[in-house]
mmCIF file of N, CA and C in Angstrom:
data_model
loop_
_atom_site.group_PDB
_atom_site.id
_atom_site.type_symbol
_atom_site.label_atom_id
_atom_site.label_comp_id
_atom_site.label_asym_id
_atom_site.label_seq_id
_atom_site.Cartn_x
_atom_site.Cartn_y
_atom_site.Cartn_z
ATOM 1 N N UNK W 271 -2.179 -28.093 -10.301
ATOM 2 C CA UNK W 271 -1.773 -27.318 -9.887
ATOM 3 C C UNK W 271 -2.149 -27.080 -8.639
ATOM 4 N N UNK W 272 -1.545 -27.822 -7.668
ATOM 5 C CA UNK W 272 -1.920 -27.812 -6.237
ATOM 6 C C UNK W 272 -2.529 -26.731 -5.653
ATOM 7 N N UNK W 273 -1.799 -25.677 -5.889
ATOM 8 C CA UNK W 273 -1.908 -23.771 -5.065
ATOM 9 C C UNK W 273 -3.575 -23.764 -6.178
ATOM 10 N N UNK W 274 -3.684 -23.741 -7.141
ATOM 11 C CA UNK W 274 -5.171 -23.888 -7.779
ATOM 12 C C UNK W 274 -6.136 -24.898 -7.098
ATOM 13 N N UNK W 275 -5.480 -25.981 -6.595
ATOM 14 C CA UNK W 275 -6.699 -26.713 -6.181
ATOM 15 C C UNK W 275 -7.041 -26.758 -4.657
ATOM 16 N N UNK W 276 -5.926 -26.026 -3.846
ATOM 17 C CA UNK W 276 -6.285 -25.938 -2.396
ATOM 18 C C UNK W 276 -6.941 -24.290 -2.063
ATOM 19 N N UNK W 277 -6.471 -23.458 -2.716
ATOM 20 C CA UNK W 277 -6.944 -21.981 -2.409
ATOM 21 C C UNK W 277 -8.469 -21.798 -3.486
ATOM 22 N N UNK W 278 -9.578 -21.111 -2.512
ATOM 23 C CA UNK W 278 -10.696 -21.326 -2.771
ATOM 24 C C UNK W 278 -10.581 -19.811 -4.088
ATOM 25 N N UNK W 279 -11.429 -19.792 -5.585
ATOM 26 C CA UNK W 279 -11.563 -18.165 -6.012
ATOM 27 C C UNK W 279 -11.847 -17.819 -5.054
ATOM 28 N N UNK W 280 -10.994 -16.367 -5.590
ATOM 29 C CA UNK W 280 -11.310 -15.181 -4.932
ATOM 30 C C UNK W 280 -10.353 -15.278 -3.316
ATOM 31 N N UNK W 281 -9.548 -16.281 -3.085
ATOM 32 C CA UNK W 281 -8.482 -16.216 -2.263
ATOM 33 C C UNK W 281 -7.510 -16.239 -2.755
ATOM 34 N N UNK W 282 -6.475 -15.623 -1.675
ATOM 35 C CA UNK W 282 -4.997 -14.998 -1.779
ATOM 36 C C UNK W 282 -3.830 -15.891 -1.374
ATOM 37 N N UNK W 283 -2.750 -16.211 -1.960
ATOM 38 C CA UNK W 283 -1.258 -16.440 -1.856
ATOM 39 C C UNK W 283 -0.575 -15.793 -1.972
ATOM 40 N N UNK W 284 0.108 -15.730 -0.752
ATOM 41 C CA UNK W 284 1.460 -14.699 -0.374
ATOM 42 C C UNK W 284 2.680 -15.915 -0.591
ATOM 43 N N UNK W 285 3.382 -15.203 -1.396
ATOM 44 C CA UNK W 285 4.521 -15.824 -1.806
ATOM 45 C C UNK W 285 6.168 -15.345 -1.345
ATOM 46 N N UNK W 286 6.906 -15.557 -0.716
ATOM 47 C CA UNK W 286 8.259 -14.734 -0.881
ATOM 48 C C UNK W 286 9.120 -15.727 -1.385
ATOM 49 N N UNK W 287 10.229 -15.117 -2.427
ATOM 50 C CA UNK W 287 10.791 -15.825 -2.940
ATOM 51 C C UNK W 287 12.187 -15.304 -3.699
ATOM 52 N N UNK W 288 13.063 -16.384 -3.749
ATOM 53 C CA UNK W 288 14.312 -16.126 -4.075
ATOM 54 C C UNK W 288 14.740 -16.257 -5.629
ATOM 55 N N UNK W 289 15.342 -15.216 -6.635
ATOM 56 C CA UNK W 289 15.387 -15.887 -8.189
ATOM 57 C C UNK W 289 16.841 -16.495 -8.405
ATOM 58 N N UNK W 290 17.295 -16.728 -9.446
ATOM 59 C CA UNK W 290 18.572 -17.259 -9.694
ATOM 60 C C UNK W 290 19.606 -16.307 -8.958
ATOM 61 N N UNK W 291 19.490 -14.856 -9.625
ATOM 62 C CA UNK W 291 20.893 -14.524 -8.636
ATOM 63 C C UNK W 291 21.252 -14.847 -7.174
ATOM 64 N N UNK W 292 19.786 -14.568 -6.233
ATOM 65 C CA UNK W 292 20.187 -15.393 -5.213
ATOM 66 C C UNK W 292 20.469 -16.559 -4.590
ATOM 67 N N UNK W 293 20.056 -17.649 -5.980
ATOM 68 C CA UNK W 293 20.421 -18.830 -5.623
ATOM 69 C C UNK W 293 21.783 -19.093 -5.532
ATOM 70 N N UNK W 294 22.270 -18.679 -6.722
ATOM 71 C CA UNK W 294 23.110 -18.450 -7.670
ATOM 72 C C UNK W 294 24.363 -18.087 -6.088
ATOM 73 N N UNK W 295 24.029 -17.321 -5.559
ATOM 74 C CA UNK W 295 24.745 -16.150 -4.767
ATOM 75 C C UNK W 295 24.940 -17.637 -3.400
ATOM 76 N N UNK W 296 23.648 -18.180 -2.875
ATOM 77 C CA UNK W 296 23.956 -19.097 -1.993
ATOM 78 C C UNK W 296 24.662 -20.462 -2.856
ATOM 79 N N UNK W 297 24.673 -21.030 -3.690
ATOM 80 C CA UNK W 297 25.672 -21.824 -3.967
ATOM 81 C C UNK W 297 26.581 -21.432 -4.139
ATOM 82 N N UNK W 298 27.580 -20.289 -4.569
ATOM 83 C CA UNK W 298 28.489 -20.090 -4.527
ATOM 84 C C UNK W 298 29.333 -19.981 -3.232
ATOM 85 N N UNK W 299 28.494 -19.176 -2.611
ATOM 86 C CA UNK W 299 29.475 -18.901 -1.131
ATOM 87 C C UNK W 299 28.912 -19.539 0.085
ATOM 88 N N UNK W 300 27.456 -20.783 0.085
ATOM 89 C CA UNK W 300 27.457 -21.403 0.953
ATOM 90 C C UNK W 300 27.652 -23.071 0.610
ATOM 91 N N UNK W 301 28.365 -23.029 -0.802
ATOM 92 C CA UNK W 301 28.249 -24.353 -1.124
ATOM 93 C C UNK W 301 27.436 -25.050 -1.486
ATOM 94 N N UNK W 302 26.080 -25.355 -1.567
ATOM 95 C CA UNK W 302 25.164 -25.593 -1.965
ATOM 96 C C UNK W 302 24.913 -25.800 -3.163
ATOM 97 N N UNK W 303 24.368 -27.277 -3.540
ATOM 98 C CA UNK W 303 23.909 -26.977 -5.086
ATOM 99 C C UNK W 303 22.411 -27.181 -5.508
ATOM 100 N N UNK W 304 21.822 -26.660 -6.275
ATOM 101 C CA UNK W 304 20.825 -26.210 -6.562
ATOM 102 C C UNK W 304 20.115 -26.726 -7.669
ATOM 103 N N UNK W 305 19.311 -27.664 -8.360
ATOM 104 C CA UNK W 305 19.093 -27.733 -9.738
ATOM 105 C C UNK W 305 18.728 -26.732 -11.066
ATOM 106 N N UNK W 306 19.381 -26.939 -12.121
ATOM 107 C CA UNK W 306 18.974 -25.692 -12.881
ATOM 108 C C UNK W 306 17.266 -25.702 -12.986
ATOM 109 N N UNK W 307 16.436 -26.108 -12.766
ATOM 110 C CA UNK W 307 15.050 -25.741 -12.694
ATOM 111 C C UNK W 307 14.642 -25.103 -11.265
ATOM 112 N N UNK W 308 15.814 -24.925 -10.610
ATOM 113 C CA UNK W 308 15.524 -24.018 -9.437
ATOM 114 C C UNK W 308 15.822 -22.748 -9.565
ATOM 115 N N UNK W 309 16.217 -22.369 -10.475
ATOM 116 C CA UNK W 309 16.745 -20.987 -10.681
ATOM 117 C C UNK W 309 16.147 -20.341 -11.860
ATOM 118 N N UNK W 310 15.040 -19.353 -11.600
ATOM 119 C CA UNK W 310 14.224 -18.256 -12.612
ATOM 120 C C UNK W 310 14.398 -17.128 -12.096
ATOM 121 N N UNK W 311 14.159 -16.435 -13.170
ATOM 122 C CA UNK W 311 14.062 -14.819 -13.118
ATOM 123 C C UNK W 311 12.624 -14.399 -12.501
ATOM 124 N N UNK W 312 12.591 -13.407 -12.618
ATOM 125 C CA UNK W 312 11.450 -12.592 -12.029
ATOM 126 C C UNK W 312 9.990 -12.834 -13.338
ATOM 127 N N UNK W 313 10.430 -12.394 -14.426
ATOM 128 C CA UNK W 313 9.509 -12.786 -15.583
ATOM 129 C C UNK W 313 8.886 -13.992 -15.649
ATOM 130 N N UNK W 314 9.924 -14.861 -15.599
ATOM 131 C CA UNK W 314 9.674 -16.589 -15.635
ATOM 132 C C UNK W 314 8.436 -16.849 -14.145
ATOM 133 N N UNK W 315 8.668 -16.584 -13.058
ATOM 134 C CA UNK W 315 8.023 -16.689 -12.211
ATOM 135 C C UNK W 315 6.597 -15.862 -11.851
ATOM 136 N N UNK W 316 6.418 -14.877 -12.699
ATOM 137 C CA UNK W 316 5.444 -13.932 -12.772
ATOM 138 C C UNK W 316 4.374 -14.609 -14.028
ATOM 139 N N UNK W 317 5.189 -14.895 -14.573
ATOM 140 C CA UNK W 317 4.316 -15.358 -15.882
ATOM 141 C C UNK W 317 3.658 -17.436 -15.380
ATOM 142 N N UNK W 318 4.220 -17.713 -14.550
ATOM 143 C CA UNK W 318 4.019 -18.898 -13.892
ATOM 144 C C UNK W 318 2.564 -19.054 -13.360
ATOM 145 N N UNK W 319 2.972 -17.678 -12.038
ATOM 146 C CA UNK W 319 1.903 -17.858 -11.326
ATOM 147 C C UNK W 319 0.652 -17.216 -12.174
ATOM 148 N N UNK W 320 0.435 -16.659 -12.885
ATOM 149 C CA UNK W 320 -0.635 -15.909 -14.100
ATOM 150 C C UNK W 320 -0.935 -17.071 -14.964
ATOM 151 N N UNK W 321 -0.011 -18.205 -15.387
ATOM 152 C CA UNK W 321 -0.472 -19.435 -16.073
ATOM 153 C C UNK W 321 -1.368 -20.156 -14.754
ATOM 154 N N UNK W 322 -1.278 -20.192 -13.427
ATOM 155 C CA UNK W 322 -1.974 -21.058 -12.525
ATOM 156 C C UNK W 322 -3.010 -20.031 -12.444
ATOM 157 N N UNK W 323 -3.800 -18.966 -12.878
ATOM 158 C CA UNK W 323 -5.079 -18.217 -12.254
ATOM 159 C C UNK W 323 -5.030 -17.774 -11.329
ATOM 160 N N UNK W 324 -3.797 -16.940 -10.938
ATOM 161 C CA UNK W 324 -3.415 -15.777 -10.100
ATOM 162 C C UNK W 324 -3.498 -14.659 -10.907
ATOM 163 N N UNK W 325 -3.989 -13.438 -10.205
ATOM 164 C CA UNK W 325 -3.613 -12.136 -10.502
ATOM 165 C C UNK W 325 -2.521 -11.920 -9.103
ATOM 166 N N UNK W 326 -1.181 -11.146 -9.702
ATOM 167 C CA UNK W 326 -0.485 -10.483 -9.107
ATOM 168 C C UNK W 326 -1.346 -9.374 -9.086
ATOM 169 N N UNK W 327 -1.317 -8.469 -7.319
ATOM 170 C CA UNK W 327 -1.883 -7.741 -6.817
ATOM 171 C C UNK W 327 -0.839 -6.821 -6.453
ATOM 172 N N UNK W 328 0.106 -7.282 -5.856
ATOM 173 C CA UNK W 328 1.230 -6.457 -5.157
ATOM 174 C C UNK W 328 2.336 -7.680 -5.256
ATOM 175 N N UNK W 329 3.767 -6.673 -5.364
ATOM 176 C CA UNK W 329 4.747 -7.246 -5.260
ATOM 177 C C UNK W 329 5.806 -6.054 -4.976
ATOM 178 N N UNK W 330 6.963 -6.881 -4.301
ATOM 179 C CA UNK W 330 8.053 -5.702 -3.693
ATOM 180 C C UNK W 330 8.928 -6.352 -3.588
ATOM 181 N N UNK W 331 10.570 -5.870 -3.686
ATOM 182 C CA UNK W 331 11.433 -6.167 -3.349
ATOM 183 C C UNK W 331 11.826 -6.099 -1.946
ATOM 184 N N UNK W 332 12.349 -7.324 -1.449
ATOM 185 C CA UNK W 332 12.851 -7.509 -0.358
ATOM 186 C C UNK W 332 13.854 -7.077 0.271
ATOM 187 N N UNK W 333 15.067 -8.378 -0.226
ATOM 188 C CA UNK W 333 16.904 -7.977 -0.583
ATOM 189 C C UNK W 333 16.984 -7.518 -1.914
ATOM 190 N N UNK W 334 17.509 -6.543 -1.940
ATOM 191 C CA UNK W 334 18.286 -5.751 -3.176
ATOM 192 C C UNK W 334 17.322 -6.416 -4.414
ATOM 193 N N UNK W 335 17.302 -7.122 -5.195
ATOM 194 C CA UNK W 335 16.763 -7.631 -6.356
ATOM 195 C C UNK W 335 16.494 -9.177 -6.363
ATOM 196 N N UNK W 336 17.496 -10.025 -5.454
ATOM 197 C CA UNK W 336 17.246 -11.128 -5.530
ATOM 198 C C UNK W 336 16.272 -11.973 -4.411
ATOM 199 N N UNK W 337 15.451 -10.617 -3.828
ATOM 200 C CA UNK W 337 14.032 -11.797 -3.025
ATOM 201 C C UNK W 337 12.970 -10.783 -3.334
ATOM 202 N N UNK W 338 11.660 -11.609 -3.707
ATOM 203 C CA UNK W 338 10.863 -10.551 -3.668
ATOM 204 C C UNK W 338 9.467 -11.410 -2.834
ATOM 205 N N UNK W 339 8.400 -10.490 -2.478
ATOM 206 C CA UNK W 339 7.226 -10.904 -2.018
ATOM 207 C C UNK W 339 6.088 -10.811 -2.941
ATOM 208 N N UNK W 340 5.089 -11.391 -2.890
ATOM 209 C CA UNK W 340 4.174 -11.691 -4.332
ATOM 210 C C UNK W 340 2.538 -11.049 -3.408
ATOM 211 N N UNK W 341 1.770 -10.748 -3.578
ATOM 212 C CA UNK W 341 0.243 -10.662 -3.115
ATOM 213 C C UNK W 341 -0.612 -11.283 -4.511
ATOM 214 N N UNK W 342 -1.097 -12.716 -4.498
ATOM 215 C CA UNK W 342 -1.840 -12.713 -5.184
ATOM 216 C C UNK W 342 -3.103 -13.661 -5.291
ATOM 217 N N UNK W 343 -4.059 -13.255 -6.074
ATOM 218 C CA UNK W 343 -5.747 -13.397 -5.758
ATOM 219 C C UNK W 343 -5.748 -14.264 -6.721
ATOM 220 N N UNK W 344 -6.727 -15.596 -6.641
ATOM 221 C CA UNK W 344 -6.770 -16.074 -7.598
ATOM 222 C C UNK W 344 -8.258 -16.098 -8.201
ATOM 223 N N UNK W 345 -7.843 -16.148 -9.270
ATOM 224 C CA UNK W 345 -8.832 -15.540 -10.087
ATOM 225 C C UNK W 345 -9.759 -16.503 -11.035
ATOM 226 N N UNK W 346 -9.305 -17.665 -11.383
ATOM 227 C CA UNK W 346 -10.072 -18.818 -12.168
ATOM 228 C C UNK W 346 -9.893 -18.740 -13.320
ATOM 229 N N UNK W 347 -9.565 -17.619 -13.824
ATOM 230 C CA UNK W 347 -9.176 -17.314 -15.255
ATOM 231 C C UNK W 347 -7.506 -16.441 -15.287
ATOM 232 N N UNK W 348 -6.765 -16.739 -16.367
ATOM 233 C CA UNK W 348 -5.511 -15.942 -16.791
ATOM 234 C C UNK W 348 -5.582 -14.726 -16.833
ATOM 235 N N UNK W 349 -5.162 -13.712 -16.222
ATOM 236 C CA UNK W 349 -5.115 -12.291 -16.213
ATOM 237 C C UNK W 349 -4.209 -11.788 -17.648
ATOM 238 N N UNK W 350 -3.327 -12.075 -17.782
ATOM 239 C CA UNK W 350 -2.520 -11.908 -18.193
ATOM 240 C C UNK W 350 -1.298 -10.598 -17.989
ATOM 241 N N UNK W 351 -1.522 -10.509 -17.218
ATOM 242 C CA UNK W 351 -0.632 -9.373 -16.225
ATOM 243 C C UNK W 351 0.853 -9.702 -15.521
ATOM 244 N N UNK W 352 1.557 -8.987 -15.925
ATOM 245 C CA UNK W 352 2.827 -9.172 -15.356
ATOM 246 C C UNK W 352 3.448 -8.131 -15.030
ATOM 247 N N UNK W 353 3.689 -7.319 -13.856
ATOM 248 C CA UNK W 353 4.129 -6.511 -13.080
ATOM 249 C C UNK W 353 5.812 -6.471 -13.325
ATOM 250 N N UNK W 354 6.457 -5.751 -13.418
ATOM 251 C CA UNK W 354 7.823 -5.706 -13.499
ATOM 252 C C UNK W 354 8.674 -5.157 -12.812
#
């Protein structure tokens, strides 16, 4: 994982992301096309961060439930923690 490689242990990752609802909205109204793998729910996204050895320390909704911000800390070992 590239993020794991470039962030030192104890370092932070800040992510602002849009989920499948937001991507579908953009596709429908702005006539874009995103591949299916670009569409995910928040549980899938959170689990992928954990699988990459990050602990989710904070997360918040930015716009409805389509955009979220995450603050994650590189732990070196998976924590198994998911915040819904």
